[in-house]
Amino acid sequence: MLYRRFGKTNLNLSVFSLGTMRCLESAEVVQKTIATAIELGINHLETAKAYGKSEEYLGLALQSLALPRNQFYLTTKLPPTPKQAQIQEWLDQSLTRLKLDYLDCLAIHGINTWEHLDWVQSEGCLLAIQEAISQGKVRYLGFSTHGSLELILAAIKTNLFDFVNLHYYYFWQRNQAAIALAHQQDMGVFIISPADKGGKLYTPSETLQNLCRPFSPLELNYRFLLSDRRITTLSVGAAKPEELITPLQIADRDEPLNEQEQTVFRRLEAHFNQNLTDTRCSQCYQCLPCPEQINIPEVLRLRNLAVAYDMTDYGQYRYRMFENAGHWFPGKKGNRCTSCGDCLPRCPENLDIPTLLQDTHQRLNGSPRRRLWEE
Ligand code: SF4
Ligand code: SF4
């Protein structure tokens, strides 16, 4: 296992972190998963108030394992709120469930809208967090986000945060500028769910597997991220010990991409361009805003992946979250397009956006799916 400095926190985190969103089966399984993670060199555990029984199981597991407190780092996350007393209450409840005196890192869970950012900057929220830090209950403050790039950049620029948890993968590089700015400001960078949200890479299509040979798609995505020194740590959302084995096989490989890996990335890109030809969305985001609130670039990204790499399963998983996951996955589905034409002159690729949106809807729509932790 390799370790990297988590930005200005100066914590030395393992390059893989155990994300416990799926650690919900039982306290016993969670204990085994944590014990295996620690044995394999993981020293950072990540949870959230909103992850069902995750904090509680984590607390029981840590107590049973009797790990010395200086041998692991723990992050939990609390929802954004402007209310000082609410943050104080939630924080104390989390500490109680986790059976800890202090958190190494507290993240605001999902600065996904401008209102969330306003709340966090409000006097009440800030006072509560500053007080918790002065009382020694919290060491460092960060935020997680599923928000727009503009919002993430603005949140980073507030200088309120020591680290950021965000999405960034080979198959979705929109947050590149946020990674750069966070690095420039010496913030720790935690990548959310590279295996699952990064492309459902545990179950890749045959097309994708063939294109990535001799590597696996999952391995390539991890290498893409680990070779980037601005990134500190990648979450691995194992629900049981066995699920740690494959990801951690490359936990000591953070050298720059080698020639063979670069060749495979070039092959992926060439295949992408050849297959999409004049329907390729370049992800420039210039088509927005859409009066029907369709998240055009994200809809067409999912189409890009389904058409080019047969990533239909992943596309369906993400597409079905539109209109179903609130601010965690904003925007309407492609079939809401009224063909008003507003977006057309803004598209530098001259795409027939209404037709492509309908095509995507037909390929990827199905029964809706809710996020694991949504109430
Ligand atoms: S044509 Fe469709 S996608 Fe484009 S702006 Fe109008 S409603 Fe939105
Ligand atoms: S403007 Fe065109 S190429 Fe750019 S994101 Fe929108 S649809 Fe894609």
Short mmCIF file of C-alpha atoms and ligand atoms in Angstrom, two decimals:
data_model
loop_
_atom_site.label_atom_id
_atom_site.label_comp_id
_atom_site.label_asym_id
_atom_site.label_seq_id
_atom_site.Cartn_x
_atom_site.Cartn_y
_atom_site.Cartn_z
CA MET A 1 0.00 0.00 0.00
CA LEU A 2 1.21 3.46 -0.83
CA TYR A 3 0.40 6.56 1.20
CA ARG A 4 -0.01 10.18 0.19
CA ARG A 5 -0.25 13.44 2.04
CA PHE A 6 -3.91 14.53 2.21
CA GLY A 7 -3.16 18.09 1.26
CA LYS A 8 -2.95 20.69 4.01
CA THR A 9 -4.33 18.27 6.62
CA ASN A 10 -0.88 16.62 6.49
CA LEU A 11 -2.57 13.27 7.22
CA ASN A 12 -0.73 10.48 5.45
CA LEU A 13 -3.58 8.51 3.86
CA SER A 14 -3.46 5.18 2.07
CA VAL A 15 -4.12 5.60 -1.65
CA PHE A 16 -7.24 3.49 -1.19
CA SER A 17 -9.84 4.40 1.46
CA LEU A 18 -12.57 2.11 2.70
CA GLY A 19 -15.88 3.77 1.86
CA THR A 20 -18.55 2.17 4.03
CA MET A 21 -21.75 3.16 2.23
CA ARG A 22 -22.37 -0.54 1.51
CA CYS A 23 -21.17 -1.78 4.92
CA LEU A 24 -24.71 -2.47 6.04
CA GLU A 25 -25.03 -6.23 6.29
CA SER A 26 -24.13 -6.71 9.97
CA ALA A 27 -21.66 -5.46 12.56
CA GLU A 28 -19.78 -8.76 12.20
CA VAL A 29 -19.26 -8.47 8.43
CA VAL A 30 -18.27 -4.82 8.83
CA GLN A 31 -15.72 -5.83 11.46
CA LYS A 32 -14.21 -8.44 9.14
CA THR A 33 -14.13 -5.98 6.25
CA ILE A 34 -12.40 -3.32 8.35
CA ALA A 35 -9.95 -5.84 9.79
CA THR A 36 -9.01 -6.99 6.28
CA ALA A 37 -8.74 -3.41 5.03
CA ILE A 38 -6.40 -2.50 7.89
CA GLU A 39 -4.31 -5.66 7.34
CA LEU A 40 -3.98 -4.71 3.68
CA GLY A 41 -2.70 -1.26 4.64
CA ILE A 42 -5.82 0.92 4.39
CA ASN A 43 -5.70 3.55 7.12
CA HIS A 44 -8.66 5.74 6.11
CA LEU A 45 -12.28 4.80 6.78
CA GLU A 46 -15.08 6.91 5.37
CA THR A 47 -18.75 6.95 6.31
CA ALA A 48 -21.72 9.32 6.68
CA LYS A 49 -24.62 10.03 8.98
CA ALA A 50 -26.90 9.23 6.04
CA TYR A 51 -25.51 5.75 5.30
CA GLY A 52 -28.05 3.82 7.34
CA LYS A 53 -26.37 1.79 10.06
CA SER A 54 -22.87 2.33 8.67
CA GLU A 55 -21.65 4.62 11.49
CA GLU A 56 -23.10 2.37 14.15
CA TYR A 57 -21.54 -0.79 12.69
CA LEU A 58 -18.27 1.03 12.20
CA GLY A 59 -18.28 2.12 15.86
CA LEU A 60 -18.95 -1.44 17.05
CA ALA A 61 -16.28 -2.82 14.74
CA LEU A 62 -13.67 -0.31 15.88
CA GLN A 63 -14.47 -1.08 19.50
CA SER A 64 -14.20 -4.85 18.97
CA LEU A 65 -10.98 -4.56 16.99
CA ALA A 66 -9.54 -2.23 19.66
CA LEU A 67 -7.43 -0.48 17.06
CA PRO A 68 -5.13 2.15 18.54
CA ARG A 69 -6.67 5.52 17.64
CA ASN A 70 -3.50 6.71 15.95
CA GLN A 71 -3.54 3.77 13.51
CA PHE A 72 -6.51 4.88 11.44
CA TYR A 73 -8.13 8.05 10.18
CA LEU A 74 -11.86 8.46 10.03
CA THR A 75 -14.08 10.73 7.99
CA THR A 76 -17.80 11.08 8.44
CA LYS A 77 -20.17 13.36 6.63
CA LEU A 78 -23.10 15.49 7.76
CA PRO A 79 -25.71 17.10 5.50
CA PRO A 80 -25.47 20.83 4.82
CA THR A 81 -27.63 23.00 7.06
CA PRO A 82 -27.53 26.64 8.17
CA LYS A 83 -28.53 25.70 11.72
CA GLN A 84 -25.78 25.82 14.33
CA ALA A 85 -27.60 23.65 16.89
CA GLN A 86 -28.40 21.04 14.24
CA ILE A 87 -24.75 20.57 13.27
CA GLN A 88 -23.76 20.33 16.94
CA GLU A 89 -26.44 17.73 17.60
CA TRP A 90 -25.63 15.65 14.52
CA LEU A 91 -21.92 15.75 15.25
CA ASP A 92 -22.39 14.54 18.81
CA GLN A 93 -24.70 11.77 17.58
CA SER A 94 -22.12 10.65 15.00
CA LEU A 95 -19.34 10.61 17.60
CA THR A 96 -21.54 8.54 19.90
CA ARG A 97 -22.41 6.04 17.17
CA LEU A 98 -18.76 5.81 16.12
CA LYS A 99 -17.65 5.56 19.79
CA LEU A 100 -14.95 8.14 19.12
CA ASP A 101 -13.79 11.29 20.92
CA TYR A 102 -12.91 13.05 17.71
CA LEU A 103 -13.14 12.87 13.93
CA ASP A 104 -10.02 13.25 11.85
CA CYS A 105 -12.14 14.68 9.06
CA LEU A 106 -15.65 16.02 8.88
CA ALA A 107 -17.12 16.55 5.43
CA ILE A 108 -20.27 18.41 4.54
CA HIS A 109 -22.19 15.70 2.70
CA GLY A 110 -23.18 16.95 -0.70
CA ILE A 111 -22.62 20.61 -1.44
CA ASN A 112 -24.73 20.02 -4.52
CA THR A 113 -26.53 23.36 -4.91
CA TRP A 114 -25.70 27.03 -4.46
CA GLU A 115 -28.09 27.08 -1.52
CA HIS A 116 -26.06 24.35 0.19
CA LEU A 117 -22.92 26.44 -0.24
CA ASP A 118 -24.70 29.47 1.23
CA TRP A 119 -25.83 27.42 4.21
CA VAL A 120 -22.32 26.17 4.89
CA GLN A 121 -20.95 29.69 4.71
CA SER A 122 -23.69 30.97 7.00
CA GLU A 123 -22.73 32.10 10.45
CA GLY A 124 -24.58 29.28 12.23
CA CYS A 125 -22.96 26.42 10.39
CA LEU A 126 -19.49 27.93 10.48
CA LEU A 127 -19.71 28.75 14.18
CA ALA A 128 -20.73 25.17 14.98
CA ILE A 129 -17.83 23.74 13.02
CA GLN A 130 -15.29 26.22 14.38
CA GLU A 131 -16.45 25.41 17.88
CA ALA A 132 -16.16 21.67 17.24
CA ILE A 133 -12.62 22.18 15.95
CA SER A 134 -11.64 24.29 18.98
CA GLN A 135 -13.12 21.63 21.28
CA GLY A 136 -11.00 18.98 19.57
CA LYS A 137 -14.03 17.07 18.25
CA VAL A 138 -13.02 17.62 14.63
CA ARG A 139 -9.58 18.10 13.12
CA TYR A 140 -10.23 18.99 9.49
CA LEU A 141 -13.18 20.16 7.41
CA GLY A 142 -13.99 19.23 3.84
CA PHE A 143 -16.96 18.66 1.58
CA SER A 144 -18.29 16.08 -0.79
CA THR A 145 -20.13 17.12 -3.90
CA HIS A 146 -22.15 15.93 -6.85
CA GLY A 147 -22.65 19.53 -7.94
CA SER A 148 -21.71 21.42 -11.08
CA LEU A 149 -18.10 22.26 -11.82
CA GLU A 150 -18.84 25.95 -11.29
CA LEU A 151 -20.22 25.25 -7.83
CA ILE A 152 -17.27 23.05 -6.86
CA LEU A 153 -14.79 25.71 -7.97
CA ALA A 154 -16.66 28.34 -5.95
CA ALA A 155 -16.69 26.10 -2.86
CA ILE A 156 -12.95 25.47 -3.17
CA LYS A 157 -12.33 29.22 -3.54
CA THR A 158 -14.00 29.96 -0.20
CA ASN A 159 -10.84 28.62 1.48
CA LEU A 160 -13.05 27.09 4.17
CA PHE A 161 -12.09 23.53 3.35
CA ASP A 162 -9.06 21.31 3.81
CA PHE A 163 -10.19 18.55 1.42
CA VAL A 164 -12.76 17.66 -1.22
CA ASN A 165 -14.52 14.39 -2.10
CA LEU A 166 -15.58 14.45 -5.72
CA HIS A 167 -16.25 12.49 -8.92
CA TYR A 168 -13.47 12.19 -11.46
CA TYR A 169 -12.70 9.15 -13.61
CA TYR A 170 -11.32 8.19 -16.99
CA PHE A 171 -14.88 8.05 -18.34
CA TRP A 172 -15.85 11.39 -16.77
CA GLN A 173 -13.19 14.05 -16.62
CA ARG A 174 -15.45 17.08 -16.27
CA ASN A 175 -14.02 17.90 -12.82
CA GLN A 176 -10.46 18.18 -14.13
CA ALA A 177 -10.36 21.91 -13.31
CA ALA A 178 -11.59 21.25 -9.76
CA ILE A 179 -8.80 18.73 -9.24
CA ALA A 180 -6.31 21.31 -10.48
CA LEU A 181 -7.65 24.09 -8.24
CA ALA A 182 -7.88 21.86 -5.16
CA HIS A 183 -4.28 20.80 -5.74
CA GLN A 184 -3.20 24.41 -6.20
CA GLN A 185 -4.82 25.24 -2.85
CA ASP A 186 -3.11 22.27 -1.21
CA MET A 187 -6.38 20.48 -0.48
CA GLY A 188 -6.65 16.73 -0.05
CA VAL A 189 -8.47 15.06 -2.95
CA PHE A 190 -10.64 12.00 -2.37
CA ILE A 191 -12.22 10.31 -5.40
CA ILE A 192 -15.74 8.96 -4.86
CA SER A 193 -16.51 5.46 -6.10
CA PRO A 194 -14.23 5.02 -9.11
CA ALA A 195 -15.39 1.43 -9.69
CA ASP A 196 -19.13 1.94 -9.57
CA LYS A 197 -19.91 5.58 -10.44
CA GLY A 198 -16.79 5.50 -12.62
CA GLY A 199 -18.41 3.04 -15.04
CA LYS A 200 -19.69 -0.07 -13.20
CA LEU A 201 -16.27 -1.43 -13.91
CA TYR A 202 -16.70 -4.59 -11.86
CA THR A 203 -18.97 -5.85 -14.63
CA PRO A 204 -17.55 -4.41 -17.85
CA SER A 205 -19.02 -5.13 -21.27
CA GLU A 206 -17.18 -7.54 -23.53
CA THR A 207 -16.41 -4.67 -25.91
CA LEU A 208 -14.76 -2.69 -23.14
CA GLN A 209 -12.85 -5.70 -21.86
CA ASN A 210 -11.50 -6.42 -25.34
CA LEU A 211 -10.46 -2.82 -25.90
CA CYS A 212 -8.62 -2.67 -22.57
CA ARG A 213 -6.61 -5.89 -22.92
CA PRO A 214 -4.16 -6.88 -21.47
CA PHE A 215 -5.55 -4.81 -18.58
CA SER A 216 -8.98 -4.87 -17.02
CA PRO A 217 -11.11 -1.71 -17.34
CA LEU A 218 -11.13 -1.38 -13.55
CA GLU A 219 -7.35 -1.63 -13.33
CA LEU A 220 -6.93 0.95 -16.08
CA ASN A 221 -9.23 3.42 -14.36
CA TYR A 222 -7.35 2.99 -11.08
CA ARG A 223 -4.06 3.49 -12.90
CA PHE A 224 -5.41 6.60 -14.62
CA LEU A 225 -6.21 8.04 -11.17
CA LEU A 226 -3.23 6.76 -9.18
CA SER A 227 -0.75 8.05 -11.75
CA ASP A 228 -2.13 11.53 -11.10
CA ARG A 229 -0.20 12.85 -8.09
CA ARG A 230 -2.76 15.57 -7.38
CA ILE A 231 -5.17 12.88 -6.19
CA THR A 232 -4.70 11.55 -2.66
CA THR A 233 -6.98 8.58 -2.26
CA LEU A 234 -9.62 6.50 -4.05
CA SER A 235 -12.64 5.08 -2.29
CA VAL A 236 -13.26 1.38 -2.48
CA GLY A 237 -16.80 0.59 -1.43
CA ALA A 238 -16.32 -2.99 -0.30
CA ALA A 239 -19.28 -4.60 1.50
CA LYS A 240 -17.25 -7.67 2.45
CA PRO A 241 -13.56 -8.56 2.76
CA GLU A 242 -13.30 -10.39 -0.60
CA GLU A 243 -14.26 -7.21 -2.45
CA LEU A 244 -11.02 -5.57 -1.35
CA ILE A 245 -8.74 -8.03 -3.08
CA THR A 246 -8.97 -6.95 -6.73
CA PRO A 247 -8.69 -3.18 -6.19
CA LEU A 248 -5.80 -3.47 -3.80
CA GLN A 249 -3.77 -5.51 -6.26
CA ILE A 250 -2.61 -2.25 -7.75
CA ALA A 251 -2.34 -0.28 -4.51
CA ASP A 252 1.42 -0.04 -4.92
CA ARG A 253 1.40 1.14 -8.54
CA ASP A 254 1.32 4.90 -8.73
CA GLU A 255 4.08 5.46 -11.28
CA PRO A 256 3.33 7.47 -14.44
CA LEU A 257 1.34 5.62 -17.10
CA ASN A 258 3.67 3.31 -19.03
CA GLU A 259 3.81 2.96 -22.81
CA GLN A 260 1.51 -0.07 -22.87
CA GLU A 261 -1.13 1.69 -20.76
CA GLN A 262 -0.91 4.80 -22.92
CA THR A 263 -1.37 2.64 -26.02
CA VAL A 264 -4.58 1.21 -24.56
CA PHE A 265 -5.91 4.68 -23.72
CA ARG A 266 -5.16 5.77 -27.31
CA ARG A 267 -7.01 2.67 -28.57
CA LEU A 268 -10.02 3.51 -26.39
CA GLU A 269 -10.08 7.05 -27.73
CA ALA A 270 -9.75 5.97 -31.36
CA HIS A 271 -12.56 3.44 -30.97
CA PHE A 272 -14.70 6.11 -29.30
CA ASN A 273 -14.26 8.54 -32.18
CA GLN A 274 -14.74 5.90 -34.89
CA ASN A 275 -17.95 4.59 -33.38
CA LEU A 276 -19.62 7.87 -32.57
CA THR A 277 -18.52 9.78 -35.69
CA ASP A 278 -20.88 12.75 -36.11
CA THR A 279 -22.93 11.93 -33.00
CA ARG A 280 -20.05 12.37 -30.57
CA CYS A 281 -20.81 14.80 -27.76
CA SER A 282 -17.52 16.46 -26.81
CA GLN A 283 -18.77 17.34 -23.30
CA CYS A 284 -18.16 21.07 -23.72
CA TYR A 285 -21.36 21.96 -21.79
CA GLN A 286 -22.05 24.94 -24.07
CA CYS A 287 -25.58 23.73 -24.87
CA LEU A 288 -26.86 24.52 -21.36
CA PRO A 289 -29.13 25.88 -20.05
CA CYS A 290 -32.07 23.94 -21.42
CA PRO A 291 -35.52 25.42 -20.61
CA GLU A 292 -36.74 21.89 -19.84
CA GLN A 293 -33.82 21.36 -17.39
CA ILE A 294 -32.46 18.44 -19.37
CA ASN A 295 -28.88 17.70 -18.37
CA ILE A 296 -27.93 17.45 -22.04
CA PRO A 297 -24.16 16.79 -21.63
CA GLU A 298 -24.69 14.05 -19.04
CA VAL A 299 -27.45 12.37 -21.05
CA LEU A 300 -25.20 12.40 -24.12
CA ARG A 301 -22.17 11.23 -22.15
CA LEU A 302 -24.16 8.12 -21.22
CA ARG A 303 -25.08 7.71 -24.88
CA ASN A 304 -21.43 8.14 -25.91
CA LEU A 305 -20.42 5.32 -23.57
CA ALA A 306 -23.30 3.02 -24.51
CA VAL A 307 -22.67 3.41 -28.24
CA ALA A 308 -18.86 3.41 -28.18
CA TYR A 309 -18.13 0.83 -25.49
CA ASP A 310 -21.43 -1.00 -25.05
CA MET A 311 -21.62 0.41 -21.50
CA THR A 312 -25.41 0.15 -21.62
CA ASP A 313 -25.76 -1.37 -18.19
CA TYR A 314 -23.89 1.56 -16.62
CA GLY A 315 -25.80 4.02 -18.82
CA GLN A 316 -29.13 2.62 -17.64
CA TYR A 317 -28.03 2.71 -14.02
CA ARG A 318 -27.15 6.40 -14.25
CA TYR A 319 -29.88 7.50 -16.68
CA ARG A 320 -32.64 6.08 -14.48
CA MET A 321 -31.49 8.37 -11.69
CA PHE A 322 -32.59 11.50 -13.58
CA GLU A 323 -35.80 12.88 -12.02
CA ASN A 324 -35.36 10.39 -9.22
CA ALA A 325 -32.42 11.46 -7.08
CA GLY A 326 -33.01 15.18 -6.47
CA HIS A 327 -29.88 17.30 -6.21
CA TRP A 328 -27.70 14.18 -6.12
CA PHE A 329 -28.27 13.71 -9.85
CA PRO A 330 -30.07 16.75 -11.22
CA GLY A 331 -31.76 17.19 -14.57
CA LYS A 332 -34.62 15.81 -16.57
CA LYS A 333 -34.61 12.87 -18.94
CA GLY A 334 -34.06 13.19 -22.67
CA ASN A 335 -37.70 12.53 -23.59
CA ARG A 336 -38.63 15.91 -22.05
CA CYS A 337 -37.09 17.68 -25.03
CA THR A 338 -39.64 19.85 -26.84
CA SER A 339 -37.34 20.48 -29.81
CA CYS A 340 -37.41 24.19 -29.03
CA GLY A 341 -34.01 24.51 -30.68
CA ASP A 342 -32.43 26.83 -28.06
CA CYS A 343 -29.42 24.59 -27.60
CA LEU A 344 -28.68 23.94 -31.27
CA PRO A 345 -26.70 27.10 -32.18
CA ARG A 346 -24.60 26.68 -29.03
CA CYS A 347 -23.33 23.21 -29.95
CA PRO A 348 -19.91 23.43 -31.65
CA GLU A 349 -20.32 19.86 -32.91
CA ASN A 350 -23.58 20.76 -34.67
CA LEU A 351 -25.27 17.77 -33.08
CA ASP A 352 -28.92 17.04 -33.69
CA ILE A 353 -29.48 17.21 -29.93
CA PRO A 354 -33.26 16.50 -29.83
CA THR A 355 -32.86 13.33 -31.90
CA LEU A 356 -29.89 12.15 -29.84
CA LEU A 357 -31.79 12.76 -26.59
CA GLN A 358 -34.72 10.66 -27.79
CA ASP A 359 -32.33 7.96 -28.95
CA THR A 360 -30.66 7.93 -25.52
CA HIS A 361 -34.01 7.70 -23.78
CA GLN A 362 -34.94 4.67 -25.84
CA ARG A 363 -31.62 2.97 -25.15
CA LEU A 364 -31.38 3.69 -21.44
CA ASN A 365 -34.73 4.38 -19.84
CA GLY A 366 -36.39 1.84 -17.61
CA SER A 367 -37.78 1.55 -14.11
CA PRO A 368 -36.42 4.20 -11.72
CA ARG A 369 -33.78 3.52 -9.13
CA ARG A 370 -33.17 5.32 -5.86
CA ARG A 371 -29.88 6.00 -4.17
CA LEU A 372 -28.99 3.62 -1.39
CA TRP A 373 -29.18 6.19 1.37
CA GLU A 374 -32.11 8.27 0.18
CA GLU A 375 -35.06 8.53 2.46
S1 SF4 B 1 -34.13 21.53 -28.06
FE1 SF4 B 1 -34.60 20.18 -26.37
S2 SF4 B 1 -32.66 19.92 -25.33
FE2 SF4 B 1 -32.43 21.70 -26.64
S3 SF4 B 1 -32.90 23.42 -25.31
FE3 SF4 B 1 -34.83 22.82 -26.35
S4 SF4 B 1 -35.83 21.39 -24.95
FE4 SF4 B 1 -33.70 21.58 -24.29
S1 SF4 B 2 -22.84 21.70 -26.82
FE1 SF4 B 2 -22.95 19.85 -28.05
S2 SF4 B 2 -20.96 18.86 -27.81
FE2 SF4 B 2 -21.15 20.39 -26.19
S3 SF4 B 2 -21.98 19.24 -24.45
FE3 SF4 B 2 -23.72 20.09 -25.52
S4 SF4 B 2 -24.36 18.53 -26.96
FE4 SF4 B 2 -22.33 18.00 -26.27
#
